[in-house]
Amino acid sequence: MLPQGERPALAVLTSGGDSQGMNPAIRATVRMGIYCGFRVYLVYEGYEGMIGDGEPPLNREMIREATWASVSNVTQLGGTIIGSARSARFRTREGRLLAARNLVRRGINNLVVIGGDGSLTGADLFRREWPALLEDLHRSGAITERQRMDYGLLHIAGMVGSIDNDFCGTDMTIGTDSALHRIMEACDAIVTTAQSHQRAFVMEVMGRHCGYLALVSALCCEADFLFIPEEPPAPDWPDVMCNHLSKARTQGGKRLNIVIVAEGAIDKEGSPISAASVRDAIVQRLNYDTRITVLGHVQRGGAPSAFDRLLGCRMAAEAVLALVDARADPDLPSTVVSLEANQAVRLNLMDCVQRTKAVNEAIMAKEYARSVELRGKSFQNNLITYRTLKKLHSPAASLQSRTASPTLLVVMVGAPACGANACIRSFVRTGISNGFRVLGVNGSFEGLARGNIRQLTWECVTGLTATGGSFLGTKRATAAEVGLDKISDALAKVGNLSGILLIGGFEAYTSMVQLHESRLTYPVFGIPLLLAPCTISNNVPGTDFSIGADTALNEIAQIIDKLKQSAVGTQRRVFVVETMGGNCGYLATLAGLAGGADAAYITEDKFDLSVLLDDVRHLKKKMADGSAQQIGLILRNENANENYSTDFVYRVFKEEGKGVFDCRSNVLGHMQQGGTPSPYDRNLATKFGVKSADWFLRAHSAATAAATKNSTDGEVVGDAADCGDDIDSLSVDSHLARAGIIGITRRGTAIRPLSELLPVTDFKLRMPRADTQWWLRLRPLLRILAKHESVYESDSVPRTLSEQSFVSDDQVWITLG
């Protein structure tokens, strides 16, 4: 908070192309700014609005002071409510002089800019010129000496709003995830008609200078071929592509082909590759019925995804706090708020801009490997994953793997969650590529006990990425509940078993603990065990995100949008909505932040009747303010409190709100588990599957090396160093008795040992200990944005680009204690 008595002013603008998620960022900037003691202004039409059309008061309408209510009910809106424009005038010093005059006359010298690298570069130039601009304005009499002194420094905080995800220094830009949603919706729709007619479809997606959208889209829709500017093909690409598409049909058993083309795609000679040229090549060489779909600005439209709503809120809060800090330390450079391994961090703006420009320069210079490197580890890993899964496997090779290869087993445990099938597909194909035979268990541990096991081939997992539910079927019973002796007997019948991949939630985690701790009694359990967390509750230790949680958040956000829309006509209505999650409040909290809720009640944050009544009073006050959207939203996790049930909360609000608002109750139920997987869950699951299979390969190689060493008087055969194990200090038994969990952490994607996670697990509540949960730090922000008294503290520190670790999301723990 700023010192009392000071009322500095802050302005927020959006510039350049619009992107979904800008409105949640605007809302959070306004409300966090007011909370921190700023007077907040909205600048309409970007830099053009800041310059205005003449002397005040003509341009006053373009820079308007905002109130709390000015940004009510905007989180679900696409685009930007304050407009955006590309300003040629702002590129001139005369334009920036007018902009500076208009800001100073309102006492504004703090600026939040939401836009691309061009918009942010312009903001930094504005900041550096600011003292000279004010000097000129004072000399001409446009501002007073007092104004020149009081507002002598301009503080800048930027957020990147761009669907292309082309800004270096951040894992994701505002709008990218929503654009991927639009692309996936189109891809899923196209697949059905393509299968019906055995067609090939060429889809052009945005990305003039960056292939991120095309790359992730290709991963998420199982595209057969991909064209991006960072990794262009040789000029003979038509022959290479057509040969691959033909084999995909003859060897892979596919009835369709999907080719993704980024609008900026080129070949290695720099010649453009258009969707039309791709279509013509397929028709001429293969005579396939081939259609083109150019998505265009559809990718910019529609409501923002839950991820983008949360990203906008988190980045905006950090941007406002960065301006608070900049006022205390004027020497701080212009800041851009970025997302790094699920943390909002502040980076030097111009360092990031220069790195972004270096990518384009590398592409122009035909230094394509360098352009991929500059994009960062996330881009590189997506590309490596796509290359791995794009490969075609011959039926002969698959047949050989059935009889002679080490075997991996896949077991799904617990409730279904979207994305599980994508994980199975990538695990199976990477496992086969690594030389494993992969078997799947139908019906979880109950099916395993009955011997319900089948071979998973390359062909049988085709098309799984886009499907919800569980391809293998699942049950909630843990290994111990089914019977460890039965499971031991069933596993003993599986020849050459080298590891088990469990996919699921807390039941799967509990089962892994049971198997691992029983390995001395049942030696067959003494094999590598790995868990890929897959649950909408996001309650598995060792990962910030579980497969399926993002899809569930999007389902909840869409339902909330519809509920709020239904209340617009009636006004003065409060919805009490129950979400799933077991004892974990993740869904309720993040859905509340994404949906603009007034409160979210969860197990981890204790509440009582006094809290409920305080929230009733808050809503009464909100409804009495005619300037605000008179809609209330209360979320409650299903197990938030045994006595304060959803019905009880609803009745309290209904009774206490009589005469001011009416109340409705909604229990969302199992629809949160349904639908098609979100792009984030498809991508996350795909990476988990690939990295899990690679980890089993390393574990198998290390075990083979250890066994060889013991049988050859200490001579190690194989590259044990790749496994990160000190082989010399481990017996064969302890080396094989391994268990880990793959997940997203602050270090990126990592596999953590079970022994490290057991101490931070609350087995009674079936979730990680509260003090290990990153999302609980966002609860104060939810309260602040709903206009409650709360305290929000940033754990970010300003860092330059060179000081960043840029943690690779393939830094995988492989020393399995």
PDB file of C-alpha atoms in Angstrom, residues 261-510:
ATOM      1  CA  VAL A 261       0.536 -24.196 -41.505  1.00  0.00           C
ATOM      2  CA  ALA A 262       1.621 -21.045 -39.660  1.00  0.00           C
ATOM      3  CA  GLU A 263       0.835 -17.954 -41.716  1.00  0.00           C
ATOM      4  CA  GLY A 264       4.539 -17.057 -41.682  1.00  0.00           C
ATOM      5  CA  ALA A 265       5.766 -20.495 -42.800  1.00  0.00           C
ATOM      6  CA  ILE A 266       8.765 -20.623 -45.140  1.00  0.00           C
ATOM      7  CA  ASP A 267      11.172 -23.193 -46.516  1.00  0.00           C
ATOM      8  CA  LYS A 268      14.922 -23.177 -45.842  1.00  0.00           C
ATOM      9  CA  GLU A 269      15.494 -20.895 -48.802  1.00  0.00           C
ATOM     10  CA  GLY A 270      13.117 -18.346 -47.339  1.00  0.00           C
ATOM     11  CA  SER A 271      10.340 -18.961 -49.861  1.00  0.00           C
ATOM     12  CA  PRO A 272       6.813 -18.667 -48.409  1.00  0.00           C
ATOM     13  CA  ILE A 273       4.742 -21.807 -47.887  1.00  0.00           C
ATOM     14  CA  SER A 274       1.049 -21.047 -48.150  1.00  0.00           C
ATOM     15  CA  ALA A 275      -1.952 -23.208 -47.355  1.00  0.00           C
ATOM     16  CA  ALA A 276      -2.800 -23.157 -51.064  1.00  0.00           C
ATOM     17  CA  SER A 277       0.619 -24.477 -52.084  1.00  0.00           C
ATOM     18  CA  VAL A 278       0.310 -27.280 -49.526  1.00  0.00           C
ATOM     19  CA  ARG A 279      -3.144 -28.202 -50.813  1.00  0.00           C
ATOM     20  CA  ASP A 280      -1.955 -28.193 -54.416  1.00  0.00           C
ATOM     21  CA  ALA A 281       0.967 -30.487 -53.574  1.00  0.00           C
ATOM     22  CA  ILE A 282      -1.331 -33.026 -51.887  1.00  0.00           C
ATOM     23  CA  VAL A 283      -3.859 -33.002 -54.720  1.00  0.00           C
ATOM     24  CA  GLN A 284      -1.256 -33.294 -57.471  1.00  0.00           C
ATOM     25  CA  ARG A 285       0.832 -36.048 -55.862  1.00  0.00           C
ATOM     26  CA  LEU A 286      -1.738 -38.051 -53.887  1.00  0.00           C
ATOM     27  CA  ASN A 287      -5.049 -37.110 -55.457  1.00  0.00           C
ATOM     28  CA  TYR A 288      -6.609 -36.759 -51.990  1.00  0.00           C
ATOM     29  CA  ASP A 289      -9.769 -34.734 -51.542  1.00  0.00           C
ATOM     30  CA  THR A 290      -8.116 -31.764 -49.809  1.00  0.00           C
ATOM     31  CA  ARG A 291      -9.681 -28.650 -48.280  1.00  0.00           C
ATOM     32  CA  ILE A 292      -8.247 -25.458 -46.799  1.00  0.00           C
ATOM     33  CA  THR A 293      -9.434 -23.788 -43.610  1.00  0.00           C
ATOM     34  CA  VAL A 294      -8.005 -20.358 -42.765  1.00  0.00           C
ATOM     35  CA  LEU A 295      -9.103 -19.484 -39.244  1.00  0.00           C
ATOM     36  CA  GLY A 296      -7.980 -15.849 -39.357  1.00  0.00           C
ATOM     37  CA  HIS A 297      -9.376 -13.504 -36.728  1.00  0.00           C
ATOM     38  CA  VAL A 298     -11.611 -16.206 -35.272  1.00  0.00           C
ATOM     39  CA  GLN A 299      -8.519 -16.996 -33.199  1.00  0.00           C
ATOM     40  CA  ARG A 300      -8.703 -13.562 -31.550  1.00  0.00           C
ATOM     41  CA  GLY A 301     -12.391 -13.786 -30.757  1.00  0.00           C
ATOM     42  CA  GLY A 302     -14.647 -15.303 -28.155  1.00  0.00           C
ATOM     43  CA  ALA A 303     -14.553 -15.374 -24.391  1.00  0.00           C
ATOM     44  CA  PRO A 304     -11.148 -15.752 -22.716  1.00  0.00           C
ATOM     45  CA  SER A 305     -10.225 -19.148 -21.357  1.00  0.00           C
ATOM     46  CA  ALA A 306      -9.920 -19.685 -17.614  1.00  0.00           C
ATOM     47  CA  PHE A 307      -6.130 -19.733 -17.994  1.00  0.00           C
ATOM     48  CA  ASP A 308      -6.084 -16.313 -19.670  1.00  0.00           C
ATOM     49  CA  ARG A 309      -8.435 -14.831 -17.087  1.00  0.00           C
ATOM     50  CA  LEU A 310      -6.172 -16.003 -14.291  1.00  0.00           C
ATOM     51  CA  LEU A 311      -3.041 -14.934 -16.146  1.00  0.00           C
ATOM     52  CA  GLY A 312      -4.444 -11.455 -16.683  1.00  0.00           C
ATOM     53  CA  CYS A 313      -5.360 -11.124 -12.999  1.00  0.00           C
ATOM     54  CA  ARG A 314      -1.994 -12.341 -11.740  1.00  0.00           C
ATOM     55  CA  MET A 315       0.063 -10.240 -14.137  1.00  0.00           C
ATOM     56  CA  ALA A 316      -1.981  -7.102 -13.453  1.00  0.00           C
ATOM     57  CA  ALA A 317      -1.598  -7.409  -9.687  1.00  0.00           C
ATOM     58  CA  GLU A 318       2.152  -7.819 -10.119  1.00  0.00           C
ATOM     59  CA  ALA A 319       2.318  -4.858 -12.510  1.00  0.00           C
ATOM     60  CA  VAL A 320       0.632  -2.543 -10.002  1.00  0.00           C
ATOM     61  CA  LEU A 321       2.955  -3.700  -7.233  1.00  0.00           C
ATOM     62  CA  ALA A 322       5.903  -3.102  -9.573  1.00  0.00           C
ATOM     63  CA  LEU A 323       4.773   0.528  -9.962  1.00  0.00           C
ATOM     64  CA  VAL A 324       4.526   0.862  -6.181  1.00  0.00           C
ATOM     65  CA  ASP A 325       8.120  -0.341  -5.919  1.00  0.00           C
ATOM     66  CA  ALA A 326       9.259   1.880  -8.803  1.00  0.00           C
ATOM     67  CA  ARG A 327       8.028   4.961  -6.954  1.00  0.00           C
ATOM     68  CA  ALA A 328      10.257   3.975  -4.051  1.00  0.00           C
ATOM     69  CA  ASP A 329      13.240   3.243  -6.316  1.00  0.00           C
ATOM     70  CA  PRO A 330      13.287   5.525  -9.394  1.00  0.00           C
ATOM     71  CA  ASP A 331      16.383   3.780 -10.766  1.00  0.00           C
ATOM     72  CA  LEU A 332      14.457   0.589 -11.561  1.00  0.00           C
ATOM     73  CA  PRO A 333      14.183   0.006 -15.341  1.00  0.00           C
ATOM     74  CA  SER A 334      10.928  -0.410 -17.209  1.00  0.00           C
ATOM     75  CA  THR A 335       9.377  -3.685 -16.129  1.00  0.00           C
ATOM     76  CA  VAL A 336       7.486  -6.350 -17.996  1.00  0.00           C
ATOM     77  CA  VAL A 337       5.562  -8.892 -15.947  1.00  0.00           C
ATOM     78  CA  SER A 338       6.100 -12.425 -17.204  1.00  0.00           C
ATOM     79  CA  LEU A 339       5.082 -15.956 -16.356  1.00  0.00           C
ATOM     80  CA  GLU A 340       7.986 -18.212 -15.488  1.00  0.00           C
ATOM     81  CA  ALA A 341       7.348 -21.764 -14.265  1.00  0.00           C
ATOM     82  CA  ASN A 342       3.965 -20.702 -12.832  1.00  0.00           C
ATOM     83  CA  GLN A 343       5.347 -17.584 -11.124  1.00  0.00           C
ATOM     84  CA  ALA A 344       4.586 -13.986 -12.022  1.00  0.00           C
ATOM     85  CA  VAL A 345       8.018 -12.349 -12.231  1.00  0.00           C
ATOM     86  CA  ARG A 346       9.290  -8.915 -13.195  1.00  0.00           C
ATOM     87  CA  LEU A 347      11.888  -8.662 -15.930  1.00  0.00           C
ATOM     88  CA  ASN A 348      13.769  -5.859 -17.613  1.00  0.00           C
ATOM     89  CA  LEU A 349      11.467  -4.854 -20.453  1.00  0.00           C
ATOM     90  CA  MET A 350      14.086  -3.944 -23.036  1.00  0.00           C
ATOM     91  CA  ASP A 351      16.176  -7.048 -22.390  1.00  0.00           C
ATOM     92  CA  CYS A 352      13.125  -9.134 -23.319  1.00  0.00           C
ATOM     93  CA  VAL A 353      12.372  -6.950 -26.355  1.00  0.00           C
ATOM     94  CA  GLN A 354      15.920  -7.321 -27.647  1.00  0.00           C
ATOM     95  CA  ARG A 355      15.771 -11.091 -27.266  1.00  0.00           C
ATOM     96  CA  THR A 356      12.449 -11.159 -29.117  1.00  0.00           C
ATOM     97  CA  LYS A 357      13.897  -9.136 -31.982  1.00  0.00           C
ATOM     98  CA  ALA A 358      16.894 -11.484 -32.094  1.00  0.00           C
ATOM     99  CA  VAL A 359      14.570 -14.381 -32.967  1.00  0.00           C
ATOM    100  CA  ASN A 360      13.244 -12.587 -36.030  1.00  0.00           C
ATOM    101  CA  GLU A 361      16.753 -11.567 -37.031  1.00  0.00           C
ATOM    102  CA  ALA A 362      17.891 -15.192 -36.782  1.00  0.00           C
ATOM    103  CA  ILE A 363      15.050 -16.328 -39.051  1.00  0.00           C
ATOM    104  CA  MET A 364      15.874 -13.597 -41.577  1.00  0.00           C
ATOM    105  CA  ALA A 365      19.533 -14.701 -41.496  1.00  0.00           C
ATOM    106  CA  LYS A 366      18.429 -18.338 -42.000  1.00  0.00           C
ATOM    107  CA  GLU A 367      19.908 -19.286 -38.623  1.00  0.00           C
ATOM    108  CA  TYR A 368      16.965 -21.518 -37.850  1.00  0.00           C
ATOM    109  CA  ALA A 369      18.538 -23.584 -35.066  1.00  0.00           C
ATOM    110  CA  ARG A 370      19.379 -20.363 -33.250  1.00  0.00           C
ATOM    111  CA  SER A 371      15.809 -19.081 -33.638  1.00  0.00           C
ATOM    112  CA  VAL A 372      14.480 -22.244 -31.961  1.00  0.00           C
ATOM    113  CA  GLU A 373      17.040 -21.871 -29.174  1.00  0.00           C
ATOM    114  CA  LEU A 374      16.077 -18.232 -28.592  1.00  0.00           C
ATOM    115  CA  ARG A 375      12.405 -19.156 -28.324  1.00  0.00           C
ATOM    116  CA  GLY A 376      13.261 -20.893 -25.059  1.00  0.00           C
ATOM    117  CA  LYS A 377      13.065 -24.345 -23.558  1.00  0.00           C
ATOM    118  CA  SER A 378       9.278 -24.578 -23.597  1.00  0.00           C
ATOM    119  CA  PHE A 379       9.204 -24.055 -27.372  1.00  0.00           C
ATOM    120  CA  GLN A 380      12.098 -26.476 -27.864  1.00  0.00           C
ATOM    121  CA  ASN A 381      10.427 -29.197 -25.809  1.00  0.00           C
ATOM    122  CA  ASN A 382       7.151 -28.796 -27.664  1.00  0.00           C
ATOM    123  CA  LEU A 383       9.056 -29.203 -30.910  1.00  0.00           C
ATOM    124  CA  ILE A 384      10.959 -32.271 -29.690  1.00  0.00           C
ATOM    125  CA  THR A 385       7.706 -33.818 -28.467  1.00  0.00           C
ATOM    126  CA  TYR A 386       6.022 -33.222 -31.811  1.00  0.00           C
ATOM    127  CA  ARG A 387       8.923 -34.800 -33.701  1.00  0.00           C
ATOM    128  CA  THR A 388       8.739 -37.852 -31.443  1.00  0.00           C
ATOM    129  CA  LEU A 389       5.014 -38.388 -31.896  1.00  0.00           C
ATOM    130  CA  LYS A 390       5.015 -37.575 -35.597  1.00  0.00           C
ATOM    131  CA  LYS A 391       7.136 -40.637 -36.360  1.00  0.00           C
ATOM    132  CA  LEU A 392       5.465 -43.584 -38.026  1.00  0.00           C
ATOM    133  CA  HIS A 393       6.017 -47.099 -36.760  1.00  0.00           C
ATOM    134  CA  SER A 394       5.839 -50.065 -39.070  1.00  0.00           C
ATOM    135  CA  PRO A 395       3.506 -52.961 -38.151  1.00  0.00           C
ATOM    136  CA  ALA A 396       6.508 -55.323 -38.339  1.00  0.00           C
ATOM    137  CA  ALA A 397       8.353 -53.334 -35.692  1.00  0.00           C
ATOM    138  CA  SER A 398       5.267 -53.305 -33.489  1.00  0.00           C
ATOM    139  CA  LEU A 399       4.930 -57.078 -33.836  1.00  0.00           C
ATOM    140  CA  GLN A 400       8.558 -57.580 -32.861  1.00  0.00           C
ATOM    141  CA  SER A 401       8.080 -55.441 -29.753  1.00  0.00           C
ATOM    142  CA  ARG A 402       5.243 -57.733 -28.633  1.00  0.00           C
ATOM    143  CA  THR A 403       7.502 -60.701 -28.209  1.00  0.00           C
ATOM    144  CA  ALA A 404      11.039 -59.580 -27.386  1.00  0.00           C
ATOM    145  CA  SER A 405      10.943 -56.212 -25.652  1.00  0.00           C
ATOM    146  CA  PRO A 406      10.837 -55.143 -21.993  1.00  0.00           C
ATOM    147  CA  THR A 407       7.276 -54.381 -20.960  1.00  0.00           C
ATOM    148  CA  LEU A 408       5.552 -51.327 -19.470  1.00  0.00           C
ATOM    149  CA  LEU A 409       2.087 -51.431 -17.915  1.00  0.00           C
ATOM    150  CA  VAL A 410      -0.420 -48.546 -17.911  1.00  0.00           C
ATOM    151  CA  VAL A 411      -3.092 -48.426 -15.181  1.00  0.00           C
ATOM    152  CA  MET A 412      -5.718 -45.694 -14.787  1.00  0.00           C
ATOM    153  CA  VAL A 413      -6.934 -45.263 -11.181  1.00  0.00           C
ATOM    154  CA  GLY A 414      -9.620 -43.007  -9.721  1.00  0.00           C
ATOM    155  CA  ALA A 415     -12.217 -40.696 -11.258  1.00  0.00           C
ATOM    156  CA  PRO A 416     -11.909 -39.831 -14.963  1.00  0.00           C
ATOM    157  CA  ALA A 417     -10.401 -36.525 -16.017  1.00  0.00           C
ATOM    158  CA  CYS A 418      -9.996 -35.001 -19.464  1.00  0.00           C
ATOM    159  CA  GLY A 419      -6.505 -35.438 -20.861  1.00  0.00           C
ATOM    160  CA  ALA A 420      -5.892 -38.966 -19.595  1.00  0.00           C
ATOM    161  CA  ASN A 421      -6.211 -40.359 -23.108  1.00  0.00           C
ATOM    162  CA  ALA A 422      -3.682 -37.889 -24.500  1.00  0.00           C
ATOM    163  CA  CYS A 423      -1.212 -39.082 -21.872  1.00  0.00           C
ATOM    164  CA  ILE A 424      -1.840 -42.728 -22.803  1.00  0.00           C
ATOM    165  CA  ARG A 425      -1.334 -42.020 -26.505  1.00  0.00           C
ATOM    166  CA  SER A 426       1.978 -40.217 -26.103  1.00  0.00           C
ATOM    167  CA  PHE A 427       3.228 -42.756 -23.546  1.00  0.00           C
ATOM    168  CA  VAL A 428       2.394 -45.705 -25.783  1.00  0.00           C
ATOM    169  CA  ARG A 429       4.001 -44.255 -28.889  1.00  0.00           C
ATOM    170  CA  THR A 430       7.119 -43.020 -27.103  1.00  0.00           C
ATOM    171  CA  GLY A 431       7.392 -46.324 -25.267  1.00  0.00           C
ATOM    172  CA  ILE A 432       7.228 -48.277 -28.528  1.00  0.00           C
ATOM    173  CA  SER A 433       9.779 -45.909 -30.074  1.00  0.00           C
ATOM    174  CA  ASN A 434      12.046 -46.582 -27.102  1.00  0.00           C
ATOM    175  CA  GLY A 435      11.801 -50.336 -27.672  1.00  0.00           C
ATOM    176  CA  PHE A 436       9.190 -51.251 -25.057  1.00  0.00           C
ATOM    177  CA  ARG A 437       6.120 -53.405 -25.318  1.00  0.00           C
ATOM    178  CA  VAL A 438       3.233 -51.443 -23.767  1.00  0.00           C
ATOM    179  CA  LEU A 439       0.230 -53.104 -22.146  1.00  0.00           C
ATOM    180  CA  GLY A 440      -2.908 -51.418 -20.864  1.00  0.00           C
ATOM    181  CA  VAL A 441      -5.151 -52.553 -18.015  1.00  0.00           C
ATOM    182  CA  ASN A 442      -8.884 -52.293 -18.572  1.00  0.00           C
ATOM    183  CA  GLY A 443     -10.754 -51.287 -15.424  1.00  0.00           C
ATOM    184  CA  SER A 444      -7.955 -50.242 -13.100  1.00  0.00           C
ATOM    185  CA  PHE A 445      -6.671 -52.600 -10.382  1.00  0.00           C
ATOM    186  CA  GLU A 446      -9.915 -54.562 -10.407  1.00  0.00           C
ATOM    187  CA  GLY A 447      -9.307 -55.315 -14.079  1.00  0.00           C
ATOM    188  CA  LEU A 448      -5.673 -56.155 -13.373  1.00  0.00           C
ATOM    189  CA  ALA A 449      -6.675 -58.689 -10.718  1.00  0.00           C
ATOM    190  CA  ARG A 450      -8.927 -60.349 -13.316  1.00  0.00           C
ATOM    191  CA  GLY A 451      -6.139 -60.333 -15.899  1.00  0.00           C
ATOM    192  CA  ASN A 452      -7.972 -57.861 -18.114  1.00  0.00           C
ATOM    193  CA  ILE A 453      -4.846 -56.667 -19.939  1.00  0.00           C
ATOM    194  CA  ARG A 454      -4.408 -55.829 -23.608  1.00  0.00           C
ATOM    195  CA  GLN A 455      -1.630 -54.910 -25.994  1.00  0.00           C
ATOM    196  CA  LEU A 456      -1.495 -51.202 -26.830  1.00  0.00           C
ATOM    197  CA  THR A 457      -0.232 -50.721 -30.374  1.00  0.00           C
ATOM    198  CA  TRP A 458       0.775 -47.652 -32.313  1.00  0.00           C
ATOM    199  CA  GLU A 459      -2.447 -47.757 -34.312  1.00  0.00           C
ATOM    200  CA  CYS A 460      -4.927 -48.326 -31.465  1.00  0.00           C
ATOM    201  CA  VAL A 461      -4.137 -45.011 -29.777  1.00  0.00           C
ATOM    202  CA  THR A 462      -4.704 -42.911 -32.904  1.00  0.00           C
ATOM    203  CA  GLY A 463      -7.144 -40.055 -32.268  1.00  0.00           C
ATOM    204  CA  LEU A 464      -7.127 -40.310 -28.470  1.00  0.00           C
ATOM    205  CA  THR A 465      -5.772 -36.815 -27.785  1.00  0.00           C
ATOM    206  CA  ALA A 466      -9.076 -35.045 -28.393  1.00  0.00           C
ATOM    207  CA  THR A 467     -11.244 -37.478 -26.431  1.00  0.00           C
ATOM    208  CA  GLY A 468     -12.449 -37.113 -22.853  1.00  0.00           C
ATOM    209  CA  GLY A 469     -13.093 -39.824 -20.309  1.00  0.00           C
ATOM    210  CA  SER A 470     -10.796 -42.823 -19.945  1.00  0.00           C
ATOM    211  CA  PHE A 471      -9.789 -45.013 -22.891  1.00  0.00           C
ATOM    212  CA  LEU A 472      -8.813 -47.846 -20.540  1.00  0.00           C
ATOM    213  CA  GLY A 473     -11.664 -47.449 -18.078  1.00  0.00           C
ATOM    214  CA  THR A 474     -11.093 -46.620 -14.440  1.00  0.00           C
ATOM    215  CA  LYS A 475     -12.208 -47.499 -10.901  1.00  0.00           C
ATOM    216  CA  ARG A 476     -11.685 -45.766  -7.571  1.00  0.00           C
ATOM    217  CA  ALA A 477     -10.508 -48.842  -5.636  1.00  0.00           C
ATOM    218  CA  THR A 478      -6.871 -48.623  -4.546  1.00  0.00           C
ATOM    219  CA  ALA A 479      -4.380 -51.463  -4.890  1.00  0.00           C
ATOM    220  CA  ALA A 480      -4.782 -52.494  -1.243  1.00  0.00           C
ATOM    221  CA  GLU A 481      -8.580 -52.452  -1.486  1.00  0.00           C
ATOM    222  CA  VAL A 482      -8.464 -54.821  -4.448  1.00  0.00           C
ATOM    223  CA  GLY A 483      -5.855 -57.016  -2.753  1.00  0.00           C
ATOM    224  CA  LEU A 484      -2.067 -56.811  -3.006  1.00  0.00           C
ATOM    225  CA  ASP A 485      -1.770 -60.575  -3.296  1.00  0.00           C
ATOM    226  CA  LYS A 486      -4.108 -60.608  -6.309  1.00  0.00           C
ATOM    227  CA  ILE A 487      -2.195 -57.783  -7.953  1.00  0.00           C
ATOM    228  CA  SER A 488       1.120 -59.502  -7.249  1.00  0.00           C
ATOM    229  CA  ASP A 489      -0.121 -62.699  -8.878  1.00  0.00           C
ATOM    230  CA  ALA A 490      -1.398 -60.791 -11.918  1.00  0.00           C
ATOM    231  CA  LEU A 491       1.867 -58.884 -12.379  1.00  0.00           C
ATOM    232  CA  ALA A 492       3.908 -62.066 -12.069  1.00  0.00           C
ATOM    233  CA  LYS A 493       2.143 -63.355 -15.182  1.00  0.00           C
ATOM    234  CA  VAL A 494       3.281 -60.342 -17.224  1.00  0.00           C
ATOM    235  CA  GLY A 495       6.539 -61.281 -18.897  1.00  0.00           C
ATOM    236  CA  ASN A 496       9.587 -59.010 -18.718  1.00  0.00           C
ATOM    237  CA  LEU A 497       7.813 -56.280 -16.740  1.00  0.00           C
ATOM    238  CA  SER A 498      10.037 -53.182 -16.453  1.00  0.00           C
ATOM    239  CA  GLY A 499       7.732 -50.597 -14.920  1.00  0.00           C
ATOM    240  CA  ILE A 500       4.201 -49.383 -14.227  1.00  0.00           C
ATOM    241  CA  LEU A 501       2.740 -46.001 -15.163  1.00  0.00           C
ATOM    242  CA  LEU A 502      -0.200 -45.030 -12.963  1.00  0.00           C
ATOM    243  CA  ILE A 503      -2.481 -42.296 -14.295  1.00  0.00           C
ATOM    244  CA  GLY A 504      -4.942 -40.776 -11.845  1.00  0.00           C
ATOM    245  CA  GLY A 505      -5.576 -38.751  -8.732  1.00  0.00           C
ATOM    246  CA  PHE A 506      -5.149 -39.363  -5.032  1.00  0.00           C
ATOM    247  CA  GLU A 507      -6.300 -42.985  -5.325  1.00  0.00           C
ATOM    248  CA  ALA A 508      -3.476 -43.582  -7.795  1.00  0.00           C
ATOM    249  CA  TYR A 509      -1.031 -41.816  -5.473  1.00  0.00           C
ATOM    250  CA  THR A 510      -2.185 -43.936  -2.519  1.00  0.00           C
TER     251      THR A 510
END
